Amino acid sequence: MMFTSRVILAACLGACAASAQVKITPGPEKISIEIHGKPYSDFYIAGGDLMKPVLWPIVAATGTYVTRAWPMADVPEEVNGPKDHVHQRGIWFAHEVVNGTDFWNNYTAKNRGKIALKKVGETKSGKDSGSLAATFEWTDKDGKPILTESRVMTFYDQPNMRTIDFDITLTALDKVTFGDAKDGTFGMRLRPVLQEDKGTGHISNADGLETEKQVWGKPSNWCDYSGEINGEKVGIAMLDHPANPSHPVRWHVRAYGLFAANPFGLSVFTNDKSQDGSMVVETGKSLRFRYRVIVHPGDAKSADVPGLWAKYTAVSAHK
């Protein structure tokens, strides 16, 4: 009887995995995500010249990619495109000043640190969503581990959108100070055609502000970057969880395609040195950050990003 039950259970699990519309497949250097049998993205966790984990590419429900390809790949569209900021790859989470170490510009900075894989946790494939978990160690410029990062990412299958939830907890192994600095923290680099300065891009936030000039450095519940790719109107919304430190976050969003939420920047954004956005985490204490990224058709208005924010906060209130 027990053997029969195990056979039935194994068959059910196999069928569930086979029918999963969001499939997560772990590998030694990257974790692959498929939606409806098609590659969606890869979470790069180790190998090569990797200095921090990167989720790349980010793709719309139509299959159109919205993140810059270089330096992860060479594509014809970007042959004459910008080759700046080699550290800006897909989506990443890092900061410029952590106990004097630079985890953001950590491909070129002299005082660079590294965010290295400790272990891959549970991966789940499913009909409507899939998730993965991983643990990383933040090592300072002297090679000393100062933080442990526990991360869970959840990918959702939706008819015309692609939604990713990020849940990141940083635990201090020793006393850690996140400095008030411009280059941080939850970042994304967009495809050149979506740039505001040389492409079709348009930046807006939850408070009705538009363009880099108005939005940069301002606090807001969410920020959206939209444009047109080969006739397709597409946008990316970043939502800052209401329980995040320093919510509503300030946005380090640039016309050249950088799109980032920075909870530690204050004096750098306000140009007021009497203010201080730095944050100290005592030994053994933690900071938890949650974000939702939504790749949607159209712009922020037609996609009803305010409505998407309301749904996010309604669900978040119970977590």
PDB file of C-alpha atoms in Angstrom:
ATOM      1  CA  MET A   1       0.000   0.000   0.000  1.00  0.00           C
ATOM      2  CA  MET A   2       2.807   2.392   0.939  1.00  0.00           C
ATOM      3  CA  PHE A   3       4.731   1.506  -2.244  1.00  0.00           C
ATOM      4  CA  THR A   4       1.584   2.124  -4.343  1.00  0.00           C
ATOM      5  CA  SER A   5       1.100   5.526  -2.707  1.00  0.00           C
ATOM      6  CA  ARG A   6       4.685   6.470  -3.446  1.00  0.00           C
ATOM      7  CA  VAL A   7       4.293   5.479  -7.092  1.00  0.00           C
ATOM      8  CA  ILE A   8       1.128   7.551  -7.390  1.00  0.00           C
ATOM      9  CA  LEU A   9       2.822  10.526  -5.684  1.00  0.00           C
ATOM     10  CA  ALA A  10       5.861  10.287  -7.959  1.00  0.00           C
ATOM     11  CA  ALA A  11       3.621  10.131 -11.020  1.00  0.00           C
ATOM     12  CA  CYS A  12       1.694  13.190  -9.851  1.00  0.00           C
ATOM     13  CA  LEU A  13       4.884  15.142  -9.214  1.00  0.00           C
ATOM     14  CA  GLY A  14       6.208  14.201 -12.630  1.00  0.00           C
ATOM     15  CA  ALA A  15       2.983  15.273 -14.303  1.00  0.00           C
ATOM     16  CA  CYS A  16       2.972  18.567 -12.406  1.00  0.00           C
ATOM     17  CA  ALA A  17       6.554  19.312 -13.470  1.00  0.00           C
ATOM     18  CA  ALA A  18       5.760  18.403 -17.072  1.00  0.00           C
ATOM     19  CA  SER A  19       2.682  20.647 -17.140  1.00  0.00           C
ATOM     20  CA  ALA A  20       4.319  23.561 -15.312  1.00  0.00           C
ATOM     21  CA  GLN A  21       3.938  26.797 -17.224  1.00  0.00           C
ATOM     22  CA  VAL A  22       6.681  28.406 -15.148  1.00  0.00           C
ATOM     23  CA  LYS A  23       9.647  26.061 -14.991  1.00  0.00           C
ATOM     24  CA  ILE A  24      12.742  26.688 -12.859  1.00  0.00           C
ATOM     25  CA  THR A  25      15.868  24.666 -13.674  1.00  0.00           C
ATOM     26  CA  PRO A  26      18.973  25.055 -11.473  1.00  0.00           C
ATOM     27  CA  GLY A  27      22.468  24.685 -12.909  1.00  0.00           C
ATOM     28  CA  PRO A  28      26.015  25.179 -11.551  1.00  0.00           C
ATOM     29  CA  GLU A  29      26.421  28.741 -12.876  1.00  0.00           C
ATOM     30  CA  LYS A  30      22.879  29.868 -13.604  1.00  0.00           C
ATOM     31  CA  ILE A  31      19.262  29.065 -12.821  1.00  0.00           C
ATOM     32  CA  SER A  32      17.046  29.053 -15.898  1.00  0.00           C
ATOM     33  CA  ILE A  33      13.453  30.248 -16.022  1.00  0.00           C
ATOM     34  CA  GLU A  34      11.035  29.113 -18.720  1.00  0.00           C
ATOM     35  CA  ILE A  35       7.460  30.251 -19.266  1.00  0.00           C
ATOM     36  CA  HIS A  36       5.204  28.226 -21.555  1.00  0.00           C
ATOM     37  CA  GLY A  37       8.153  26.156 -22.680  1.00  0.00           C
ATOM     38  CA  LYS A  38      10.128  29.174 -23.867  1.00  0.00           C
ATOM     39  CA  PRO A  39      13.274  30.615 -22.238  1.00  0.00           C
ATOM     40  CA  TYR A  40      12.374  33.667 -20.187  1.00  0.00           C
ATOM     41  CA  SER A  41      15.481  34.602 -18.209  1.00  0.00           C
ATOM     42  CA  ASP A  42      18.561  33.254 -16.457  1.00  0.00           C
ATOM     43  CA  PHE A  43      19.719  34.028 -12.934  1.00  0.00           C
ATOM     44  CA  TYR A  44      23.513  34.119 -13.161  1.00  0.00           C
ATOM     45  CA  ILE A  45      24.970  33.036  -9.828  1.00  0.00           C
ATOM     46  CA  ALA A  46      28.593  31.990 -10.441  1.00  0.00           C
ATOM     47  CA  GLY A  47      31.356  31.522 -13.000  1.00  0.00           C
ATOM     48  CA  GLY A  48      33.157  33.671 -15.534  1.00  0.00           C
ATOM     49  CA  ASP A  49      33.822  37.251 -14.481  1.00  0.00           C
ATOM     50  CA  LEU A  50      30.633  37.468 -12.407  1.00  0.00           C
ATOM     51  CA  MET A  51      31.045  39.844  -9.443  1.00  0.00           C
ATOM     52  CA  LYS A  52      27.424  39.804  -8.280  1.00  0.00           C
ATOM     53  CA  PRO A  53      24.281  37.840  -9.159  1.00  0.00           C
ATOM     54  CA  VAL A  54      22.410  39.067 -12.229  1.00  0.00           C
ATOM     55  CA  LEU A  55      18.978  38.284 -13.662  1.00  0.00           C
ATOM     56  CA  TRP A  56      19.193  38.617 -17.456  1.00  0.00           C
ATOM     57  CA  PRO A  57      17.512  39.136 -19.845  1.00  0.00           C
ATOM     58  CA  ILE A  58      14.158  40.591 -18.851  1.00  0.00           C
ATOM     59  CA  VAL A  59      11.479  39.913 -21.426  1.00  0.00           C
ATOM     60  CA  ALA A  60       7.906  41.024 -22.145  1.00  0.00           C
ATOM     61  CA  ALA A  61       5.038  38.538 -22.538  1.00  0.00           C
ATOM     62  CA  THR A  62       5.414  38.975 -26.313  1.00  0.00           C
ATOM     63  CA  GLY A  63       9.020  37.787 -26.182  1.00  0.00           C
ATOM     64  CA  THR A  64      10.506  41.248 -26.702  1.00  0.00           C
ATOM     65  CA  TYR A  65      13.541  41.798 -24.496  1.00  0.00           C
ATOM     66  CA  VAL A  66      13.750  45.088 -22.594  1.00  0.00           C
ATOM     67  CA  THR A  67      17.192  44.939 -20.937  1.00  0.00           C
ATOM     68  CA  ARG A  68      20.460  45.897 -22.603  1.00  0.00           C
ATOM     69  CA  ALA A  69      22.255  42.927 -24.155  1.00  0.00           C
ATOM     70  CA  TRP A  70      25.844  44.156 -23.747  1.00  0.00           C
ATOM     71  CA  PRO A  71      28.061  42.984 -22.087  1.00  0.00           C
ATOM     72  CA  MET A  72      26.189  39.697 -21.627  1.00  0.00           C
ATOM     73  CA  ALA A  73      25.725  39.224 -25.386  1.00  0.00           C
ATOM     74  CA  ASP A  74      26.487  40.925 -28.696  1.00  0.00           C
ATOM     75  CA  VAL A  75      23.462  41.775 -30.828  1.00  0.00           C
ATOM     76  CA  PRO A  76      23.294  43.682 -34.147  1.00  0.00           C
ATOM     77  CA  GLU A  77      21.099  46.414 -32.669  1.00  0.00           C
ATOM     78  CA  GLU A  78      23.799  47.366 -30.160  1.00  0.00           C
ATOM     79  CA  VAL A  79      26.858  47.261 -32.427  1.00  0.00           C
ATOM     80  CA  ASN A  80      27.060  51.043 -32.282  1.00  0.00           C
ATOM     81  CA  GLY A  81      25.291  51.284 -28.957  1.00  0.00           C
ATOM     82  CA  PRO A  82      26.685  52.439 -25.608  1.00  0.00           C
ATOM     83  CA  LYS A  83      29.434  50.314 -24.060  1.00  0.00           C
ATOM     84  CA  ASP A  84      29.391  52.201 -20.769  1.00  0.00           C
ATOM     85  CA  HIS A  85      28.943  50.975 -17.202  1.00  0.00           C
ATOM     86  CA  VAL A  86      30.070  47.379 -17.659  1.00  0.00           C
ATOM     87  CA  HIS A  87      28.630  46.573 -14.215  1.00  0.00           C
ATOM     88  CA  GLN A  88      25.067  47.399 -15.301  1.00  0.00           C
ATOM     89  CA  ARG A  89      23.742  44.017 -16.387  1.00  0.00           C
ATOM     90  CA  GLY A  90      20.101  42.938 -16.394  1.00  0.00           C
ATOM     91  CA  ILE A  91      18.719  43.338 -12.871  1.00  0.00           C
ATOM     92  CA  TRP A  92      21.011  43.367  -9.827  1.00  0.00           C
ATOM     93  CA  PHE A  93      21.052  44.361  -6.156  1.00  0.00           C
ATOM     94  CA  ALA A  94      24.157  46.065  -4.741  1.00  0.00           C
ATOM     95  CA  HIS A  95      25.375  49.360  -3.303  1.00  0.00           C
ATOM     96  CA  GLU A  96      28.259  51.758  -3.840  1.00  0.00           C
ATOM     97  CA  VAL A  97      29.401  52.232  -0.246  1.00  0.00           C
ATOM     98  CA  VAL A  98      29.150  49.366   2.265  1.00  0.00           C
ATOM     99  CA  ASN A  99      31.799  49.697   4.994  1.00  0.00           C
ATOM    100  CA  GLY A 100      33.898  51.522   2.427  1.00  0.00           C
ATOM    101  CA  THR A 101      33.563  48.781  -0.191  1.00  0.00           C
ATOM    102  CA  ASP A 102      31.953  49.290  -3.603  1.00  0.00           C
ATOM    103  CA  PHE A 103      29.615  46.463  -4.596  1.00  0.00           C
ATOM    104  CA  TRP A 104      27.889  48.497  -7.337  1.00  0.00           C
ATOM    105  CA  ASN A 105      30.819  49.490  -9.573  1.00  0.00           C
ATOM    106  CA  ASN A 106      32.632  46.292  -8.702  1.00  0.00           C
ATOM    107  CA  TYR A 107      34.035  45.524 -12.124  1.00  0.00           C
ATOM    108  CA  THR A 108      36.165  48.676 -12.227  1.00  0.00           C
ATOM    109  CA  ALA A 109      36.380  50.140  -8.715  1.00  0.00           C
ATOM    110  CA  LYS A 110      39.671  49.822  -6.827  1.00  0.00           C
ATOM    111  CA  ASN A 111      37.836  49.169  -3.561  1.00  0.00           C
ATOM    112  CA  ARG A 112      35.496  46.630  -5.106  1.00  0.00           C
ATOM    113  CA  GLY A 113      33.785  43.842  -3.247  1.00  0.00           C
ATOM    114  CA  LYS A 114      32.172  40.650  -4.463  1.00  0.00           C
ATOM    115  CA  ILE A 115      28.792  39.026  -3.930  1.00  0.00           C
ATOM    116  CA  ALA A 116      29.456  35.294  -4.186  1.00  0.00           C
ATOM    117  CA  LEU A 117      27.150  32.278  -4.145  1.00  0.00           C
ATOM    118  CA  LYS A 118      26.988  30.228  -0.940  1.00  0.00           C
ATOM    119  CA  LYS A 119      24.214  27.846  -1.899  1.00  0.00           C
ATOM    120  CA  VAL A 120      21.162  27.387  -4.094  1.00  0.00           C
ATOM    121  CA  GLY A 121      18.014  26.855  -2.086  1.00  0.00           C
ATOM    122  CA  GLU A 122      14.602  25.508  -3.017  1.00  0.00           C
ATOM    123  CA  THR A 123      13.334  25.878  -6.571  1.00  0.00           C
ATOM    124  CA  LYS A 124       9.647  25.470  -7.413  1.00  0.00           C
ATOM    125  CA  SER A 125       7.985  25.122 -10.806  1.00  0.00           C
ATOM    126  CA  GLY A 126       4.243  25.621 -11.129  1.00  0.00           C
ATOM    127  CA  LYS A 127       1.227  26.260 -13.293  1.00  0.00           C
ATOM    128  CA  ASP A 128       0.854  29.969 -12.504  1.00  0.00           C
ATOM    129  CA  SER A 129       4.198  30.810 -10.911  1.00  0.00           C
ATOM    130  CA  GLY A 130       7.660  29.528 -10.127  1.00  0.00           C
ATOM    131  CA  SER A 131      10.251  30.538  -7.574  1.00  0.00           C
ATOM    132  CA  LEU A 132      13.890  30.122  -6.661  1.00  0.00           C
ATOM    133  CA  ALA A 133      15.950  30.754  -3.559  1.00  0.00           C
ATOM    134  CA  ALA A 134      19.672  31.364  -3.149  1.00  0.00           C
ATOM    135  CA  THR A 135      22.113  32.560  -0.502  1.00  0.00           C
ATOM    136  CA  PHE A 136      25.081  34.828  -1.192  1.00  0.00           C
ATOM    137  CA  GLU A 137      27.983  36.279   0.784  1.00  0.00           C
ATOM    138  CA  TRP A 138      29.061  39.912   0.438  1.00  0.00           C
ATOM    139  CA  THR A 139      32.851  40.028   0.787  1.00  0.00           C
ATOM    140  CA  ASP A 140      34.541  43.391   1.316  1.00  0.00           C
ATOM    141  CA  LYS A 141      37.570  44.824  -0.501  1.00  0.00           C
ATOM    142  CA  ASP A 142      39.875  42.924   1.874  1.00  0.00           C
ATOM    143  CA  GLY A 143      38.140  39.603   1.276  1.00  0.00           C
ATOM    144  CA  LYS A 144      36.258  39.622   4.596  1.00  0.00           C
ATOM    145  CA  PRO A 145      32.617  38.441   4.581  1.00  0.00           C
ATOM    146  CA  ILE A 146      30.430  41.215   5.989  1.00  0.00           C
ATOM    147  CA  LEU A 147      26.896  40.309   4.898  1.00  0.00           C
ATOM    148  CA  THR A 148      24.798  37.263   4.105  1.00  0.00           C
ATOM    149  CA  GLU A 149      22.112  37.756   1.470  1.00  0.00           C
ATOM    150  CA  SER A 150      19.080  35.471   1.342  1.00  0.00           C
ATOM    151  CA  ARG A 151      17.070  35.952  -1.831  1.00  0.00           C
ATOM    152  CA  VAL A 152      13.798  34.578  -3.176  1.00  0.00           C
ATOM    153  CA  MET A 153      12.500  35.493  -6.633  1.00  0.00           C
ATOM    154  CA  THR A 154       9.030  34.565  -7.871  1.00  0.00           C
ATOM    155  CA  PHE A 155       8.011  34.631 -11.534  1.00  0.00           C
ATOM    156  CA  TYR A 156       4.366  34.846 -12.580  1.00  0.00           C
ATOM    157  CA  ASP A 157       2.676  33.694 -15.770  1.00  0.00           C
ATOM    158  CA  GLN A 158       0.126  36.271 -16.970  1.00  0.00           C
ATOM    159  CA  PRO A 159      -1.610  36.719 -20.332  1.00  0.00           C
ATOM    160  CA  ASN A 160      -0.045  40.056 -21.335  1.00  0.00           C
ATOM    161  CA  MET A 161       2.430  40.916 -18.579  1.00  0.00           C
ATOM    162  CA  ARG A 162       5.451  39.463 -16.848  1.00  0.00           C
ATOM    163  CA  THR A 163       5.750  40.044 -13.109  1.00  0.00           C
ATOM    164  CA  ILE A 164       8.741  39.231 -10.892  1.00  0.00           C
ATOM    165  CA  ASP A 165       8.793  39.579  -7.118  1.00  0.00           C
ATOM    166  CA  PHE A 166      12.122  40.046  -5.326  1.00  0.00           C
ATOM    167  CA  ASP A 167      12.498  39.327  -1.611  1.00  0.00           C
ATOM    168  CA  ILE A 168      16.020  40.059  -0.344  1.00  0.00           C
ATOM    169  CA  THR A 169      17.222  39.905   3.261  1.00  0.00           C
ATOM    170  CA  LEU A 170      20.678  41.172   4.231  1.00  0.00           C
ATOM    171  CA  THR A 171      22.103  39.996   7.569  1.00  0.00           C
ATOM    172  CA  ALA A 172      25.172  41.683   9.051  1.00  0.00           C
ATOM    173  CA  LEU A 173      28.031  39.370  10.032  1.00  0.00           C
ATOM    174  CA  ASP A 174      29.654  42.361  11.710  1.00  0.00           C
ATOM    175  CA  LYS A 175      28.501  45.950  12.130  1.00  0.00           C
ATOM    176  CA  VAL A 176      27.742  47.275   8.644  1.00  0.00           C
ATOM    177  CA  THR A 177      27.121  50.814   7.385  1.00  0.00           C
ATOM    178  CA  PHE A 178      25.404  51.477   4.085  1.00  0.00           C
ATOM    179  CA  GLY A 179      26.603  54.912   3.038  1.00  0.00           C
ATOM    180  CA  ASP A 180      24.616  57.808   1.616  1.00  0.00           C
ATOM    181  CA  ALA A 181      25.724  57.369  -1.994  1.00  0.00           C
ATOM    182  CA  LYS A 182      24.262  57.815  -5.460  1.00  0.00           C
ATOM    183  CA  ASP A 183      24.996  54.426  -7.015  1.00  0.00           C
ATOM    184  CA  GLY A 184      22.480  52.019  -5.554  1.00  0.00           C
ATOM    185  CA  THR A 185      20.733  49.756  -5.050  1.00  0.00           C
ATOM    186  CA  PHE A 186      18.076  47.686  -6.832  1.00  0.00           C
ATOM    187  CA  GLY A 187      19.115  48.345 -10.421  1.00  0.00           C
ATOM    188  CA  MET A 188      18.213  47.560 -14.000  1.00  0.00           C
ATOM    189  CA  ARG A 189      19.772  48.616 -17.332  1.00  0.00           C
ATOM    190  CA  LEU A 190      17.380  49.028 -20.231  1.00  0.00           C
ATOM    191  CA  ARG A 191      17.708  48.311 -23.936  1.00  0.00           C
ATOM    192  CA  PRO A 192      19.147  51.345 -25.798  1.00  0.00           C
ATOM    193  CA  VAL A 193      15.987  51.897 -27.841  1.00  0.00           C
ATOM    194  CA  LEU A 194      14.169  52.534 -24.549  1.00  0.00           C
ATOM    195  CA  GLN A 195      16.554  55.279 -23.407  1.00  0.00           C
ATOM    196  CA  GLU A 196      14.932  58.637 -22.781  1.00  0.00           C
ATOM    197  CA  ASP A 197      17.814  60.632 -24.258  1.00  0.00           C
ATOM    198  CA  LYS A 198      18.494  58.772 -27.516  1.00  0.00           C
ATOM    199  CA  GLY A 199      15.547  56.409 -27.802  1.00  0.00           C
ATOM    200  CA  THR A 200      11.794  56.292 -27.322  1.00  0.00           C
ATOM    201  CA  GLY A 201      11.817  56.143 -23.519  1.00  0.00           C
ATOM    202  CA  HIS A 202       9.568  58.015 -21.125  1.00  0.00           C
ATOM    203  CA  ILE A 203      10.092  58.138 -17.342  1.00  0.00           C
ATOM    204  CA  SER A 204       7.231  58.730 -14.889  1.00  0.00           C
ATOM    205  CA  ASN A 205       6.428  58.095 -11.229  1.00  0.00           C
ATOM    206  CA  ALA A 206       3.489  57.627  -8.863  1.00  0.00           C
ATOM    207  CA  ASP A 207       3.307  61.362  -8.124  1.00  0.00           C
ATOM    208  CA  GLY A 208       2.760  62.495 -11.701  1.00  0.00           C
ATOM    209  CA  LEU A 209       6.344  63.616 -12.301  1.00  0.00           C
ATOM    210  CA  GLU A 210       7.900  62.887 -15.696  1.00  0.00           C
ATOM    211  CA  THR A 211      11.361  62.794 -17.332  1.00  0.00           C
ATOM    212  CA  GLU A 212      14.705  62.241 -15.615  1.00  0.00           C
ATOM    213  CA  LYS A 213      14.917  65.915 -14.706  1.00  0.00           C
ATOM    214  CA  GLN A 214      11.802  65.714 -12.546  1.00  0.00           C
ATOM    215  CA  VAL A 215      11.912  62.103 -11.311  1.00  0.00           C
ATOM    216  CA  TRP A 216      15.611  61.624 -10.481  1.00  0.00           C
ATOM    217  CA  GLY A 217      16.240  61.518  -6.736  1.00  0.00           C
ATOM    218  CA  LYS A 218      12.593  61.997  -5.808  1.00  0.00           C
ATOM    219  CA  PRO A 219      10.786  59.609  -3.419  1.00  0.00           C
ATOM    220  CA  SER A 220       7.832  57.730  -4.896  1.00  0.00           C
ATOM    221  CA  ASN A 221       5.929  54.461  -4.452  1.00  0.00           C
ATOM    222  CA  TRP A 222       6.765  53.366  -7.978  1.00  0.00           C
ATOM    223  CA  CYS A 223       8.541  54.426 -11.118  1.00  0.00           C
ATOM    224  CA  ASP A 224       7.890  53.468 -14.739  1.00  0.00           C
ATOM    225  CA  TYR A 225      10.086  53.523 -17.854  1.00  0.00           C
ATOM    226  CA  SER A 226       8.219  52.973 -21.133  1.00  0.00           C
ATOM    227  CA  GLY A 227       8.846  53.306 -24.849  1.00  0.00           C
ATOM    228  CA  GLU A 228       8.500  51.636 -28.218  1.00  0.00           C
ATOM    229  CA  ILE A 229      10.470  48.718 -29.677  1.00  0.00           C
ATOM    230  CA  ASN A 230       9.912  47.944 -33.357  1.00  0.00           C
ATOM    231  CA  GLY A 231       6.390  49.316 -33.173  1.00  0.00           C
ATOM    232  CA  GLU A 232       5.564  47.574 -29.891  1.00  0.00           C
ATOM    233  CA  LYS A 233       4.732  49.821 -26.954  1.00  0.00           C
ATOM    234  CA  VAL A 234       6.155  48.376 -23.779  1.00  0.00           C
ATOM    235  CA  GLY A 235       6.993  49.548 -20.282  1.00  0.00           C
ATOM    236  CA  ILE A 236       8.670  48.415 -17.084  1.00  0.00           C
ATOM    237  CA  ALA A 237       7.302  49.369 -13.685  1.00  0.00           C
ATOM    238  CA  MET A 238       9.296  49.030 -10.458  1.00  0.00           C
ATOM    239  CA  LEU A 239       7.265  48.971  -7.246  1.00  0.00           C
ATOM    240  CA  ASP A 240       8.789  49.667  -3.831  1.00  0.00           C
ATOM    241  CA  HIS A 241       7.280  47.520  -1.072  1.00  0.00           C
ATOM    242  CA  PRO A 242       5.542  49.643   1.619  1.00  0.00           C
ATOM    243  CA  ALA A 243       7.535  47.920   4.399  1.00  0.00           C
ATOM    244  CA  ASN A 244      10.947  48.556   2.800  1.00  0.00           C
ATOM    245  CA  PRO A 245      13.468  50.676   4.700  1.00  0.00           C
ATOM    246  CA  SER A 246      13.177  54.359   3.694  1.00  0.00           C
ATOM    247  CA  HIS A 247       9.914  53.815   1.803  1.00  0.00           C
ATOM    248  CA  PRO A 248       8.980  55.544  -0.443  1.00  0.00           C
ATOM    249  CA  VAL A 249      12.349  54.994  -2.062  1.00  0.00           C
ATOM    250  CA  ARG A 250      14.261  57.611  -4.057  1.00  0.00           C
ATOM    251  CA  TRP A 251      14.846  56.808  -7.716  1.00  0.00           C
ATOM    252  CA  HIS A 252      18.272  56.845  -9.345  1.00  0.00           C
ATOM    253  CA  VAL A 253      16.786  56.753 -12.846  1.00  0.00           C
ATOM    254  CA  ARG A 254      18.679  58.131 -15.828  1.00  0.00           C
ATOM    255  CA  ALA A 255      17.908  59.142 -19.406  1.00  0.00           C
ATOM    256  CA  TYR A 256      20.651  56.793 -20.633  1.00  0.00           C
ATOM    257  CA  GLY A 257      18.684  53.732 -19.450  1.00  0.00           C
ATOM    258  CA  LEU A 258      19.683  53.147 -15.833  1.00  0.00           C
ATOM    259  CA  PHE A 259      16.640  52.384 -13.690  1.00  0.00           C
ATOM    260  CA  ALA A 260      17.251  51.984  -9.954  1.00  0.00           C
ATOM    261  CA  ALA A 261      15.678  52.303  -6.502  1.00  0.00           C
ATOM    262  CA  ASN A 262      18.091  53.641  -3.874  1.00  0.00           C
ATOM    263  CA  PRO A 263      16.970  53.490  -0.204  1.00  0.00           C
ATOM    264  CA  PHE A 264      20.295  54.855   1.086  1.00  0.00           C
ATOM    265  CA  GLY A 265      20.593  58.023  -0.996  1.00  0.00           C
ATOM    266  CA  LEU A 266      19.418  61.271   0.579  1.00  0.00           C
ATOM    267  CA  SER A 267      22.002  64.059   0.723  1.00  0.00           C
ATOM    268  CA  VAL A 268      23.245  63.026  -2.737  1.00  0.00           C
ATOM    269  CA  PHE A 269      19.758  63.479  -4.150  1.00  0.00           C
ATOM    270  CA  THR A 270      18.667  66.557  -2.207  1.00  0.00           C
ATOM    271  CA  ASN A 271      22.071  68.276  -2.408  1.00  0.00           C
ATOM    272  CA  ASP A 272      21.700  68.942   1.306  1.00  0.00           C
ATOM    273  CA  LYS A 273      24.680  67.676   3.299  1.00  0.00           C
ATOM    274  CA  SER A 274      22.833  68.205   6.577  1.00  0.00           C
ATOM    275  CA  GLN A 275      20.701  65.176   5.677  1.00  0.00           C
ATOM    276  CA  ASP A 276      22.008  61.642   5.913  1.00  0.00           C
ATOM    277  CA  GLY A 277      20.515  58.567   4.269  1.00  0.00           C
ATOM    278  CA  SER A 278      23.122  56.131   5.538  1.00  0.00           C
ATOM    279  CA  MET A 279      21.964  53.127   7.510  1.00  0.00           C
ATOM    280  CA  VAL A 280      23.754  51.090  10.186  1.00  0.00           C
ATOM    281  CA  VAL A 281      23.004  47.404  10.702  1.00  0.00           C
ATOM    282  CA  GLU A 282      24.337  45.919  13.925  1.00  0.00           C
ATOM    283  CA  THR A 283      25.921  42.453  14.056  1.00  0.00           C
ATOM    284  CA  GLY A 284      23.307  39.750  13.575  1.00  0.00           C
ATOM    285  CA  LYS A 285      20.574  42.194  12.570  1.00  0.00           C
ATOM    286  CA  SER A 286      18.877  42.224   9.157  1.00  0.00           C
ATOM    287  CA  LEU A 287      17.335  44.466   6.538  1.00  0.00           C
ATOM    288  CA  ARG A 288      14.604  43.135   4.280  1.00  0.00           C
ATOM    289  CA  PHE A 289      13.875  44.580   0.832  1.00  0.00           C
ATOM    290  CA  ARG A 290      11.020  43.633  -1.469  1.00  0.00           C
ATOM    291  CA  TYR A 291      10.350  44.894  -4.971  1.00  0.00           C
ATOM    292  CA  ARG A 292       7.997  43.996  -7.790  1.00  0.00           C
ATOM    293  CA  VAL A 293       9.023  44.419 -11.437  1.00  0.00           C
ATOM    294  CA  ILE A 294       6.251  44.383 -14.044  1.00  0.00           C
ATOM    295  CA  VAL A 295       6.913  44.318 -17.787  1.00  0.00           C
ATOM    296  CA  HIS A 296       3.671  45.562 -19.297  1.00  0.00           C
ATOM    297  CA  PRO A 297       2.244  46.650 -22.661  1.00  0.00           C
ATOM    298  CA  GLY A 298       1.831  50.381 -23.264  1.00  0.00           C
ATOM    299  CA  ASP A 299       2.810  53.137 -20.859  1.00  0.00           C
ATOM    300  CA  ALA A 300       2.124  53.627 -17.155  1.00  0.00           C
ATOM    301  CA  LYS A 301      -1.316  55.110 -17.807  1.00  0.00           C
ATOM    302  CA  SER A 302      -2.606  52.502 -20.258  1.00  0.00           C
ATOM    303  CA  ALA A 303      -1.182  49.681 -18.124  1.00  0.00           C
ATOM    304  CA  ASP A 304      -2.838  51.183 -15.025  1.00  0.00           C
ATOM    305  CA  VAL A 305       0.298  51.037 -12.902  1.00  0.00           C
ATOM    306  CA  PRO A 306      -1.560  52.786 -10.032  1.00  0.00           C
ATOM    307  CA  GLY A 307      -3.991  49.858 -10.065  1.00  0.00           C
ATOM    308  CA  LEU A 308      -1.130  47.364 -10.174  1.00  0.00           C
ATOM    309  CA  TRP A 309       0.407  49.150  -7.189  1.00  0.00           C
ATOM    310  CA  ALA A 310      -2.905  48.876  -5.297  1.00  0.00           C
ATOM    311  CA  LYS A 311      -3.009  45.122  -5.945  1.00  0.00           C
ATOM    312  CA  TYR A 312       0.606  44.745  -4.814  1.00  0.00           C
ATOM    313  CA  THR A 313       0.019  46.584  -1.547  1.00  0.00           C
ATOM    314  CA  ALA A 314      -3.210  44.662  -0.887  1.00  0.00           C
ATOM    315  CA  VAL A 315      -1.330  41.348  -1.158  1.00  0.00           C
ATOM    316  CA  SER A 316       1.691  42.735   0.706  1.00  0.00           C
ATOM    317  CA  ALA A 317      -0.441  43.724   3.682  1.00  0.00           C
ATOM    318  CA  HIS A 318      -0.850  40.025   4.481  1.00  0.00           C
ATOM    319  CA  LYS A 319       2.844  39.096   4.197  1.00  0.00           C
TER     320      LYS A 319
END
